[in-house]
PDB file of C-alpha atoms in Angstrom:
ATOM      1  CA  MET A   1      46.869 -52.607   7.564  1.00 43.00           C
ATOM      2  CA  ARG A   2      46.600 -51.847   3.594  1.00 44.00           C
ATOM      3  CA  GLY A   3      49.389 -49.415   4.118  1.00 45.00           C
ATOM      4  CA  GLU A   4      51.697 -52.133   5.731  1.00 44.00           C
ATOM      5  CA  GLU A   5      50.791 -54.783   3.181  1.00 44.00           C
ATOM      6  CA  LYS A   6      51.528 -52.216   0.167  1.00 49.00           C
ATOM      7  CA  SER A   7      54.884 -51.405   1.791  1.00 48.00           C
ATOM      8  CA  GLY A   8      55.577 -55.167   2.199  1.00 46.00           C
ATOM      9  CA  SER A   9      54.875 -55.845  -1.347  1.00 48.00           C
ATOM     10  CA  ARG A  10      56.981 -52.893  -2.739  1.00 53.00           C
ATOM     11  CA  ASP A  11      59.696 -54.172  -0.542  1.00 53.00           C
ATOM     12  CA  PHE A  12      59.599 -57.464  -2.094  1.00 49.00           C
ATOM     13  CA  ILE A  13      59.324 -56.148  -5.679  1.00 53.00           C
ATOM     14  CA  HIS A  14      62.363 -53.864  -4.774  1.00 53.00           C
ATOM     15  CA  GLY A  15      64.198 -57.048  -3.630  1.00 53.00           C
ATOM     16  CA  ALA A  16      63.400 -59.076  -6.695  1.00 56.00           C
ATOM     17  CA  LEU A  17      64.691 -56.228  -8.937  1.00 55.00           C
ATOM     18  CA  ARG A  18      67.927 -56.517  -7.257  1.00 59.00           C
ATOM     19  CA  ILE A  19      68.410 -60.179  -6.778  1.00 67.00           C
ATOM     20  CA  LEU A  20      66.741 -61.948  -9.533  1.00 81.00           C
ATOM     21  CA  PRO A  21      68.243 -60.590 -12.752  1.00 89.00           C
ATOM     22  CA  ALA A  22      72.041 -61.419 -11.870  1.00 92.00           C
ATOM     23  CA  TYR A  23      70.728 -64.716 -10.590  1.00 94.00           C
ATOM     24  CA  PHE A  24      68.974 -65.703 -13.800  1.00 94.00           C
ATOM     25  CA  VAL A  25      71.933 -64.688 -15.812  1.00 95.00           C
ATOM     26  CA  VAL A  26      74.103 -67.095 -13.600  1.00 97.00           C
ATOM     27  CA  LEU A  27      71.554 -69.749 -13.866  1.00 96.00           C
ATOM     28  CA  ALA A  28      71.563 -69.582 -17.567  1.00 96.00           C
ATOM     29  CA  ILE A  29      75.373 -69.761 -17.714  1.00 96.00           C
ATOM     30  CA  TYR A  30      75.215 -73.055 -15.512  1.00 97.00           C
ATOM     31  CA  PHE A  31      72.543 -74.626 -17.830  1.00 96.00           C
ATOM     32  CA  LEU A  32      73.332 -73.368 -21.377  1.00 96.00           C
ATOM     33  CA  LEU A  33      77.191 -73.936 -20.955  1.00 95.00           C
ATOM     34  CA  PRO A  34      77.585 -77.012 -18.944  1.00 94.00           C
ATOM     35  CA  SER A  35      81.120 -77.236 -19.470  1.00 93.00           C
ATOM     36  CA  TRP A  36      81.517 -74.140 -17.533  1.00 94.00           C
ATOM     37  CA  ARG A  37      80.256 -75.736 -14.277  1.00 95.00           C
ATOM     38  CA  GLU A  38      82.394 -76.741 -11.446  1.00 94.00           C
ATOM     39  CA  PHE A  39      80.690 -80.355 -11.084  1.00 94.00           C
ATOM     40  CA  SER A  40      78.690 -81.851 -13.938  1.00 93.00           C
ATOM     41  CA  GLU A  41      75.770 -82.834 -12.003  1.00 95.00           C
ATOM     42  CA  ILE A  42      73.135 -80.140 -11.166  1.00 95.00           C
ATOM     43  CA  SER A  43      69.717 -79.918  -9.462  1.00 94.00           C
ATOM     44  CA  PRO A  44      66.578 -79.757 -11.726  1.00 95.00           C
ATOM     45  CA  LEU A  45      66.082 -76.245 -13.422  1.00 96.00           C
ATOM     46  CA  TRP A  46      62.577 -76.065 -11.797  1.00 96.00           C
ATOM     47  CA  LYS A  47      64.164 -76.252  -8.195  1.00 95.00           C
ATOM     48  CA  PHE A  48      66.089 -73.194  -8.926  1.00 95.00           C
ATOM     49  CA  PHE A  49      62.992 -71.399 -10.127  1.00 92.00           C
ATOM     50  CA  ILE A  50      60.808 -71.714  -7.233  1.00 90.00           C
ATOM     51  CA  SER A  51      63.985 -71.660  -4.793  1.00 90.00           C
ATOM     52  CA  VAL A  52      63.834 -75.175  -3.248  1.00 92.00           C
ATOM     53  CA  GLN A  53      67.176 -76.329  -4.599  1.00 92.00           C
ATOM     54  CA  ASN A  54      68.210 -76.655  -0.807  1.00 93.00           C
ATOM     55  CA  ILE A  55      65.777 -79.615  -0.336  1.00 92.00           C
ATOM     56  CA  ASN A  56      67.429 -83.023  -0.898  1.00 91.00           C
ATOM     57  CA  LEU A  57      70.706 -81.205  -1.806  1.00 92.00           C
ATOM     58  CA  ARG A  58      74.046 -82.914  -1.311  1.00 85.00           C
ATOM     59  CA  GLY A  59      77.578 -81.606  -2.028  1.00 83.00           C
ATOM     60  CA  GLY A  60      79.345 -82.119  -5.230  1.00 89.00           C
ATOM     61  CA  THR A  61      76.711 -80.599  -7.427  1.00 94.00           C
ATOM     62  CA  ALA A  62      76.936 -77.449  -9.372  1.00 96.00           C
ATOM     63  CA  PHE A  63      75.623 -74.057  -8.201  1.00 96.00           C
ATOM     64  CA  SER A  64      75.100 -75.721  -5.028  1.00 94.00           C
ATOM     65  CA  HIS A  65      75.902 -72.483  -2.979  1.00 93.00           C
ATOM     66  CA  ALA A  66      72.519 -71.080  -4.246  1.00 93.00           C
ATOM     67  CA  TRP A  67      71.010 -72.919  -1.243  1.00 94.00           C
ATOM     68  CA  SER A  68      71.248 -69.873   0.966  1.00 92.00           C
ATOM     69  CA  LEU A  69      68.978 -68.024  -1.450  1.00 91.00           C
ATOM     70  CA  ALA A  70      66.500 -70.773  -1.325  1.00 91.00           C
ATOM     71  CA  VAL A  71      66.472 -70.189   2.729  1.00 90.00           C
ATOM     72  CA  GLU A  72      66.035 -66.578   2.364  1.00 86.00           C
ATOM     73  CA  ASP A  73      63.519 -66.228  -0.399  1.00 84.00           C
ATOM     74  CA  PRO A  74      60.586 -67.596   1.535  1.00 80.00           C
ATOM     75  CA  PHE A  75      61.659 -66.032   4.716  1.00 80.00           C
ATOM     76  CA  TYR A  76      61.739 -62.488   3.032  1.00 78.00           C
ATOM     77  CA  LEU A  77      58.455 -63.333   1.276  1.00 79.00           C
ATOM     78  CA  LEU A  78      56.634 -64.251   4.447  1.00 80.00           C
ATOM     79  CA  LEU A  79      58.105 -61.733   6.838  1.00 80.00           C
ATOM     80  CA  PRO A  80      56.199 -58.798   5.708  1.00 78.00           C
ATOM     81  CA  LEU A  81      52.822 -60.693   6.394  1.00 80.00           C
ATOM     82  CA  LEU A  82      54.257 -62.112   9.670  1.00 79.00           C
ATOM     83  CA  LEU A  83      55.039 -58.397  10.641  1.00 77.00           C
ATOM     84  CA  VAL A  84      51.647 -57.275  10.076  1.00 79.00           C
ATOM     85  CA  PHE A  85      50.312 -59.941  12.245  1.00 78.00           C
ATOM     86  CA  VAL A  86      52.951 -58.910  15.085  1.00 77.00           C
ATOM     87  CA  ARG A  87      52.200 -55.275  14.815  1.00 76.00           C
ATOM     88  CA  ARG A  88      48.500 -55.840  15.599  1.00 77.00           C
ATOM     89  CA  ARG A  89      49.272 -58.085  18.532  1.00 79.00           C
ATOM     90  CA  PRO A  90      52.098 -56.437  20.807  1.00 75.00           C
ATOM     91  CA  LEU A  91      52.579 -59.657  23.040  1.00 82.00           C
ATOM     92  CA  ALA A  92      53.076 -61.507  19.781  1.00 80.00           C
ATOM     93  CA  GLY A  93      56.307 -59.398  19.000  1.00 78.00           C
ATOM     94  CA  PHE A  94      57.963 -61.130  21.965  1.00 83.00           C
ATOM     95  CA  ILE A  95      56.405 -64.703  21.642  1.00 88.00           C
ATOM     96  CA  VAL A  96      56.935 -65.320  18.238  1.00 86.00           C
ATOM     97  CA  PRO A  97      60.696 -64.687  17.895  1.00 88.00           C
ATOM     98  CA  VAL A  98      61.258 -66.761  21.041  1.00 91.00           C
ATOM     99  CA  ALA A  99      59.071 -69.392  20.018  1.00 92.00           C
ATOM    100  CA  VAL A 100      61.108 -69.700  16.505  1.00 91.00           C
ATOM    101  CA  VAL A 101      64.464 -69.766  18.424  1.00 94.00           C
ATOM    102  CA  LEU A 102      63.326 -72.483  20.709  1.00 96.00           C
ATOM    103  CA  ALA A 103      61.626 -74.562  17.786  1.00 96.00           C
ATOM    104  CA  GLY A 104      64.878 -74.199  15.848  1.00 96.00           C
ATOM    105  CA  LEU A 105      67.128 -75.408  18.803  1.00 97.00           C
ATOM    106  CA  ALA A 106      64.690 -78.490  19.542  1.00 97.00           C
ATOM    107  CA  LEU A 107      64.179 -79.387  15.687  1.00 97.00           C
ATOM    108  CA  ARG A 108      68.009 -79.531  15.071  1.00 97.00           C
ATOM    109  CA  ALA A 109      68.366 -81.627  18.124  1.00 97.00           C
ATOM    110  CA  PHE A 110      65.329 -83.980  17.215  1.00 97.00           C
ATOM    111  CA  LEU A 111      67.052 -84.230  13.781  1.00 97.00           C
ATOM    112  CA  ALA A 112      70.489 -84.665  14.807  1.00 96.00           C
ATOM    113  CA  TRP A 113      69.354 -87.568  17.347  1.00 95.00           C
ATOM    114  CA  GLN A 114      67.371 -89.155  14.511  1.00 95.00           C
ATOM    115  CA  HIS A 115      70.671 -89.523  12.426  1.00 94.00           C
ATOM    116  CA  PRO A 116      73.359 -91.058  14.682  1.00 93.00           C
ATOM    117  CA  SER A 117      76.659 -92.307  13.361  1.00 90.00           C
ATOM    118  CA  ASP A 118      79.803 -94.118  15.238  1.00 86.00           C
ATOM    119  CA  SER A 119      81.297 -90.632  15.713  1.00 82.00           C
ATOM    120  CA  GLY A 120      78.228 -88.696  16.679  1.00 90.00           C
ATOM    121  CA  VAL A 121      75.817 -87.548  13.873  1.00 94.00           C
ATOM    122  CA  SER A 122      75.817 -88.940  10.268  1.00 93.00           C
ATOM    123  CA  PHE A 123      77.349 -86.163   8.027  1.00 91.00           C
ATOM    124  CA  ARG A 124      75.025 -87.137   5.334  1.00 91.00           C
ATOM    125  CA  GLY A 125      72.098 -86.742   7.565  1.00 92.00           C
ATOM    126  CA  PHE A 126      73.393 -83.735   8.794  1.00 94.00           C
ATOM    127  CA  GLN A 127      73.893 -82.214   5.443  1.00 92.00           C
ATOM    128  CA  LEU A 128      70.414 -83.445   4.056  1.00 93.00           C
ATOM    129  CA  TRP A 129      68.204 -82.488   7.087  1.00 94.00           C
ATOM    130  CA  ILE A 130      69.863 -79.767   8.750  1.00 95.00           C
ATOM    131  CA  TYR A 131      72.778 -77.979   7.239  1.00 94.00           C
ATOM    132  CA  TYR A 132      70.545 -77.032   3.723  1.00 94.00           C
ATOM    133  CA  PRO A 133      66.883 -77.155   4.660  1.00 93.00           C
ATOM    134  CA  THR A 134      65.110 -73.822   5.395  1.00 91.00           C
ATOM    135  CA  TRP A 135      63.405 -75.230   8.409  1.00 91.00           C
ATOM    136  CA  THR A 136      66.544 -75.295  10.379  1.00 94.00           C
ATOM    137  CA  ARG A 137      67.774 -71.903   9.448  1.00 92.00           C
ATOM    138  CA  LEU A 138      64.997 -69.791  10.597  1.00 90.00           C
ATOM    139  CA  ASP A 139      65.920 -69.097  14.240  1.00 91.00           C
ATOM    140  CA  PRO A 140      69.526 -67.720  13.151  1.00 92.00           C
ATOM    141  CA  LEU A 141      67.671 -65.104  11.127  1.00 91.00           C
ATOM    142  CA  VAL A 142      65.399 -64.089  14.070  1.00 91.00           C
ATOM    143  CA  PHE A 143      68.452 -61.805  15.380  1.00 92.00           C
ATOM    144  CA  GLY A 144      68.763 -59.593  12.551  1.00 90.00           C
ATOM    145  CA  VAL A 145      65.165 -58.981  12.397  1.00 89.00           C
ATOM    146  CA  ALA A 146      65.334 -58.410  16.108  1.00 90.00           C
ATOM    147  CA  LEU A 147      67.674 -55.638  15.798  1.00 92.00           C
ATOM    148  CA  ALA A 148      66.105 -54.009  13.092  1.00 89.00           C
ATOM    149  CA  ALA A 149      62.697 -53.861  15.105  1.00 86.00           C
ATOM    150  CA  ILE A 150      64.569 -52.834  17.911  1.00 90.00           C
ATOM    151  CA  GLU A 151      66.227 -49.859  16.132  1.00 91.00           C
ATOM    152  CA  GLN A 152      63.143 -48.568  14.528  1.00 87.00           C
ATOM    153  CA  HIS A 153      60.458 -49.386  17.516  1.00 83.00           C
ATOM    154  CA  ARG A 154      62.412 -49.194  20.489  1.00 88.00           C
ATOM    155  CA  PRO A 155      64.909 -46.225  20.119  1.00 92.00           C
ATOM    156  CA  HIS A 156      65.780 -46.328  23.821  1.00 94.00           C
ATOM    157  CA  TRP A 157      66.550 -50.227  23.901  1.00 92.00           C
ATOM    158  CA  TRP A 158      68.538 -49.419  20.840  1.00 94.00           C
ATOM    159  CA  ALA A 159      70.691 -46.410  22.447  1.00 93.00           C
ATOM    160  CA  ARG A 160      71.576 -48.695  25.326  1.00 94.00           C
ATOM    161  CA  LEU A 161      72.514 -51.628  22.982  1.00 93.00           C
ATOM    162  CA  SER A 162      74.615 -49.381  21.024  1.00 92.00           C
ATOM    163  CA  GLY A 163      76.113 -47.611  23.982  1.00 92.00           C
ATOM    164  CA  SER A 164      77.160 -51.159  25.127  1.00 93.00           C
ATOM    165  CA  ALA A 165      79.768 -51.660  22.041  1.00 91.00           C
ATOM    166  CA  ARG A 166      82.786 -50.978  23.923  1.00 91.00           C
ATOM    167  CA  TRP A 167      82.428 -54.301  25.646  1.00 93.00           C
ATOM    168  CA  LEU A 168      79.846 -56.072  23.268  1.00 94.00           C
ATOM    169  CA  TRP A 169      82.388 -56.790  20.805  1.00 93.00           C
ATOM    170  CA  LEU A 170      84.247 -59.323  23.100  1.00 95.00           C
ATOM    171  CA  PRO A 171      81.312 -61.672  23.585  1.00 96.00           C
ATOM    172  CA  GLY A 172      80.233 -61.419  19.969  1.00 96.00           C
ATOM    173  CA  PHE A 173      83.630 -62.099  18.812  1.00 96.00           C
ATOM    174  CA  ALA A 174      83.853 -65.086  21.177  1.00 97.00           C
ATOM    175  CA  ALA A 175      80.372 -66.438  20.116  1.00 97.00           C
ATOM    176  CA  VAL A 176      81.462 -66.511  16.513  1.00 96.00           C
ATOM    177  CA  VAL A 177      84.927 -68.254  17.262  1.00 96.00           C
ATOM    178  CA  TYR A 178      83.269 -70.769  19.717  1.00 95.00           C
ATOM    179  CA  GLY A 179      80.233 -71.438  17.066  1.00 94.00           C
ATOM    180  CA  LEU A 180      82.946 -71.772  14.104  1.00 94.00           C
ATOM    181  CA  SER A 181      85.145 -74.166  16.495  1.00 93.00           C
ATOM    182  CA  LEU A 182      82.036 -76.596  16.896  1.00 90.00           C
ATOM    183  CA  GLY A 183      82.361 -77.427  13.414  1.00 80.00           C
ATOM    184  CA  GLU A 184      86.107 -78.389  13.469  1.00 73.00           C
ATOM    185  CA  ASN A 185      85.304 -81.579  15.404  1.00 76.00           C
ATOM    186  CA  ASN A 186      83.108 -84.554  14.962  1.00 82.00           C
ATOM    187  CA  LEU A 187      79.503 -83.762  14.332  1.00 91.00           C
ATOM    188  CA  THR A 188      77.598 -83.971  17.590  1.00 93.00           C
ATOM    189  CA  ILE A 189      74.099 -83.054  18.929  1.00 94.00           C
ATOM    190  CA  THR A 190      75.680 -79.962  20.521  1.00 93.00           C
ATOM    191  CA  THR A 191      77.164 -78.726  17.188  1.00 94.00           C
ATOM    192  CA  CYS A 192      73.788 -79.459  15.147  1.00 95.00           C
ATOM    193  CA  VAL A 193      71.890 -77.421  17.823  1.00 96.00           C
ATOM    194  CA  TRP A 194      74.134 -74.416  18.606  1.00 96.00           C
ATOM    195  CA  GLN A 195      76.529 -73.769  15.899  1.00 96.00           C
ATOM    196  CA  PHE A 196      74.083 -71.522  13.700  1.00 96.00           C
ATOM    197  CA  PRO A 197      72.637 -69.683  16.469  1.00 96.00           C
ATOM    198  CA  LEU A 198      75.884 -68.906  18.161  1.00 96.00           C
ATOM    199  CA  ILE A 199      77.436 -67.660  14.910  1.00 96.00           C
ATOM    200  CA  ALA A 200      74.372 -65.431  14.189  1.00 96.00           C
ATOM    201  CA  LEU A 201      74.237 -63.990  17.723  1.00 96.00           C
ATOM    202  CA  GLY A 202      77.829 -63.338  17.445  1.00 97.00           C
ATOM    203  CA  MET A 203      77.626 -61.752  14.045  1.00 96.00           C
ATOM    204  CA  ALA A 204      74.231 -59.645  15.483  1.00 96.00           C
ATOM    205  CA  ALA A 205      76.718 -58.238  18.230  1.00 96.00           C
ATOM    206  CA  LEU A 206      79.380 -57.488  15.987  1.00 95.00           C
ATOM    207  CA  LEU A 207      77.016 -55.214  13.653  1.00 94.00           C
ATOM    208  CA  VAL A 208      75.762 -53.251  16.633  1.00 95.00           C
ATOM    209  CA  CYS A 209      79.500 -52.536  17.112  1.00 94.00           C
ATOM    210  CA  VAL A 210      80.153 -51.619  13.606  1.00 91.00           C
ATOM    211  CA  VAL A 211      77.081 -48.917  13.722  1.00 91.00           C
ATOM    212  CA  SER A 212      77.501 -47.769  17.243  1.00 92.00           C
ATOM    213  CA  PRO A 213      78.803 -44.161  17.547  1.00 90.00           C
ATOM    214  CA  GLU A 214      80.791 -45.568  20.678  1.00 89.00           C
ATOM    215  CA  LEU A 215      83.477 -47.249  18.287  1.00 88.00           C
ATOM    216  CA  PRO A 216      85.631 -45.813  15.654  1.00 86.00           C
ATOM    217  CA  PHE A 217      84.171 -47.802  12.684  1.00 81.00           C
ATOM    218  CA  GLN A 218      81.350 -45.541  12.072  1.00 79.00           C
ATOM    219  CA  HIS A 219      83.527 -42.461  11.823  1.00 78.00           C
ATOM    220  CA  ARG A 220      86.277 -43.836   9.435  1.00 80.00           C
ATOM    221  CA  ALA A 221      85.645 -44.694   5.788  1.00 80.00           C
ATOM    222  CA  ILE A 222      87.392 -47.855   4.507  1.00 82.00           C
ATOM    223  CA  PRO A 223      88.556 -47.145   0.990  1.00 86.00           C
ATOM    224  CA  GLY A 224      87.132 -49.367  -1.414  1.00 87.00           C
ATOM    225  CA  ALA A 225      84.617 -51.047   1.285  1.00 87.00           C
ATOM    226  CA  ALA A 226      81.597 -49.705  -0.375  1.00 88.00           C
ATOM    227  CA  PHE A 227      82.388 -51.105  -3.779  1.00 92.00           C
ATOM    228  CA  LEU A 228      83.184 -54.455  -2.400  1.00 93.00           C
ATOM    229  CA  ALA A 229      79.857 -54.460  -0.621  1.00 91.00           C
ATOM    230  CA  SER A 230      77.925 -53.365  -3.718  1.00 92.00           C
ATOM    231  CA  ILE A 231      79.588 -56.462  -5.797  1.00 94.00           C
ATOM    232  CA  ALA A 232      79.381 -58.983  -3.169  1.00 94.00           C
ATOM    233  CA  TYR A 233      76.197 -60.465  -4.222  1.00 94.00           C
ATOM    234  CA  SER A 234      77.418 -60.969  -7.809  1.00 95.00           C
ATOM    235  CA  VAL A 235      80.637 -62.203  -6.384  1.00 97.00           C
ATOM    236  CA  TYR A 236      78.869 -64.610  -4.450  1.00 96.00           C
ATOM    237  CA  LEU A 237      76.686 -65.950  -7.635  1.00 96.00           C
ATOM    238  CA  SER A 238      79.553 -66.329  -9.897  1.00 96.00           C
ATOM    239  CA  HIS A 239      82.844 -67.233  -7.712  1.00 96.00           C
ATOM    240  CA  LYS A 240      82.560 -70.862  -8.154  1.00 96.00           C
ATOM    241  CA  LEU A 241      82.324 -70.748 -11.935  1.00 96.00           C
ATOM    242  CA  VAL A 242      85.614 -68.677 -11.667  1.00 97.00           C
ATOM    243  CA  ILE A 243      87.351 -70.831  -9.480  1.00 96.00           C
ATOM    244  CA  HIS A 244      86.714 -73.643 -11.787  1.00 96.00           C
ATOM    245  CA  PHE A 245      87.969 -71.565 -14.759  1.00 95.00           C
ATOM    246  CA  VAL A 246      91.169 -70.572 -12.930  1.00 96.00           C
ATOM    247  CA  LEU A 247      91.703 -74.287 -12.027  1.00 95.00           C
ATOM    248  CA  ARG A 248      91.651 -75.272 -15.420  1.00 94.00           C
ATOM    249  CA  VAL A 249      94.159 -72.307 -16.498  1.00 95.00           C
ATOM    250  CA  CYS A 250      96.451 -73.523 -13.590  1.00 95.00           C
ATOM    251  CA  THR A 251      96.399 -76.996 -14.641  1.00 94.00           C
ATOM    252  CA  SER A 252      97.087 -76.009 -18.599  1.00 93.00           C
ATOM    253  CA  TYR A 253     100.160 -73.792 -17.469  1.00 93.00           C
ATOM    254  CA  GLN A 254     101.340 -76.104 -14.973  1.00 92.00           C
ATOM    255  CA  ILE A 255     100.688 -73.439 -12.187  1.00 93.00           C
ATOM    256  CA  PRO A 256     100.839 -75.163  -8.688  1.00 94.00           C
ATOM    257  CA  LEU A 257      97.461 -74.900  -7.112  1.00 91.00           C
ATOM    258  CA  THR A 258      98.851 -74.233  -3.556  1.00 91.00           C
ATOM    259  CA  SER A 259     100.965 -71.397  -5.022  1.00 94.00           C
ATOM    260  CA  ILE A 260     100.746 -67.750  -4.313  1.00 95.00           C
ATOM    261  CA  TRP A 261     100.298 -67.065  -7.857  1.00 94.00           C
ATOM    262  CA  ALA A 262      97.275 -69.358  -8.300  1.00 94.00           C
ATOM    263  CA  LEU A 263      95.745 -67.854  -4.942  1.00 95.00           C
ATOM    264  CA  LEU A 264      96.330 -64.347  -6.447  1.00 96.00           C
ATOM    265  CA  LEU A 265      94.856 -65.371  -9.957  1.00 96.00           C
ATOM    266  CA  VAL A 266      91.641 -66.796  -8.286  1.00 96.00           C
ATOM    267  CA  GLU A 267      91.230 -63.908  -6.134  1.00 95.00           C
ATOM    268  CA  VAL A 268      91.640 -61.228  -8.814  1.00 96.00           C
ATOM    269  CA  CYS A 269      89.721 -63.277 -11.196  1.00 97.00           C
ATOM    270  CA  ILE A 270      86.580 -63.566  -8.599  1.00 97.00           C
ATOM    271  CA  TYR A 271      86.426 -59.720  -8.010  1.00 96.00           C
ATOM    272  CA  VAL A 272      86.823 -59.058 -11.889  1.00 97.00           C
ATOM    273  CA  ALA A 273      83.968 -61.215 -12.843  1.00 97.00           C
ATOM    274  CA  GLY A 274      81.910 -60.182  -9.991  1.00 96.00           C
ATOM    275  CA  ALA A 275      82.373 -56.542 -10.692  1.00 96.00           C
ATOM    276  CA  ALA A 276      81.455 -57.185 -14.368  1.00 96.00           C
ATOM    277  CA  LEU A 277      78.202 -59.254 -13.563  1.00 96.00           C
ATOM    278  CA  PHE A 278      77.632 -56.103 -11.164  1.00 95.00           C
ATOM    279  CA  LEU A 279      78.110 -53.317 -13.618  1.00 94.00           C
ATOM    280  CA  ALA A 280      76.384 -55.079 -16.582  1.00 94.00           C
ATOM    281  CA  VAL A 281      73.475 -56.688 -14.920  1.00 93.00           C
ATOM    282  CA  GLU A 282      72.820 -55.816 -11.248  1.00 90.00           C
ATOM    283  CA  ARG A 283      73.447 -52.140 -11.409  1.00 90.00           C
ATOM    284  CA  PRO A 284      70.989 -51.232 -14.324  1.00 89.00           C
ATOM    285  CA  PHE A 285      68.228 -53.156 -12.392  1.00 85.00           C
ATOM    286  CA  LEU A 286      69.313 -51.311  -9.253  1.00 83.00           C
ATOM    287  CA  LEU A 287      68.660 -47.924 -11.141  1.00 84.00           C
ATOM    288  CA  LEU A 288      65.332 -49.325 -12.506  1.00 83.00           C
ATOM    289  CA  ARG A 289      64.489 -50.054  -8.698  1.00 78.00           C
ATOM    290  CA  ARG A 290      64.953 -46.553  -8.019  1.00 79.00           C
ATOM    291  CA  ARG A 291      62.729 -45.554 -10.752  1.00 81.00           C
ATOM    292  CA  VAL A 292      60.195 -47.809  -9.654  1.00 75.00           C
ATOM    293  CA  ALA A 293      60.489 -46.535  -5.894  1.00 73.00           C
ATOM    294  CA  SER A 294      60.296 -43.193  -7.125  1.00 75.00           C
ATOM    295  CA  TRP A 295      56.982 -44.097  -9.237  1.00 78.00           C
ATOM    296  CA  ALA A 296      55.624 -45.894  -6.224  1.00 68.00           C
ATOM    297  CA  ARG A 297      55.879 -42.897  -3.810  1.00 69.00           C
ATOM    298  CA  ALA A 298      54.179 -40.520  -6.545  1.00 63.00           C
TER     299      ALA A 298
END
């Protein structure tokens, strides 16, 4: 048990060395250079420090896209402790994931029912109580953890699952498309309950297809894909700052925002800024993480 706790603590430290430095750099820009923000209003600084900026959040505020980090941070902090508990009780390895999924479905149904509108569910109620909060986002995360657990601890299950990739991509793709289509209509209880887990389940199925030896994705390298994957987190953090900057440039030079030139400019700038943040901040701390890992193994 001590070894598992040590491993969980080490994984958390390694994750913090990857995530926090770039996050704090972007956070400093938002608070020290307010004219760079995409919106003038922003949540209090303390919320960003303890990862609760998704609580009582509304759209139209700066750095609001960091809400997803506030969902993931407590999840990954508590996950090692939960895995220690589950590992000691084999039956809990089945009961806990199923309970989390069922509880998520029931909770979103209850919250949607509590916030009605003339067209179904109140958008403000959906945004405040269902879309942003941590407690309504836990069940979709279960699918990724379940895949990792199956791969590590149930190799025969994993072999059968990856062997089904030739047909699994179709229901996976269909689940994602249907989940996304639910959000195109008026908000209903069905949308609130099923959209998140459907998309998560579909993405989990597509992930199995990507890593399966039955399909060509694993055998063919896509030029540039590894680098884009490496800078994705930095792009995620900085993209709204960049979009706001490009909008101001387009306005100054009278470039129509719907033109192909504006689209190309914003795409290029997003990835250039993300790459700069990765190379200047994230990558050095990734190298530091490797040294910490070597030290921990010694």
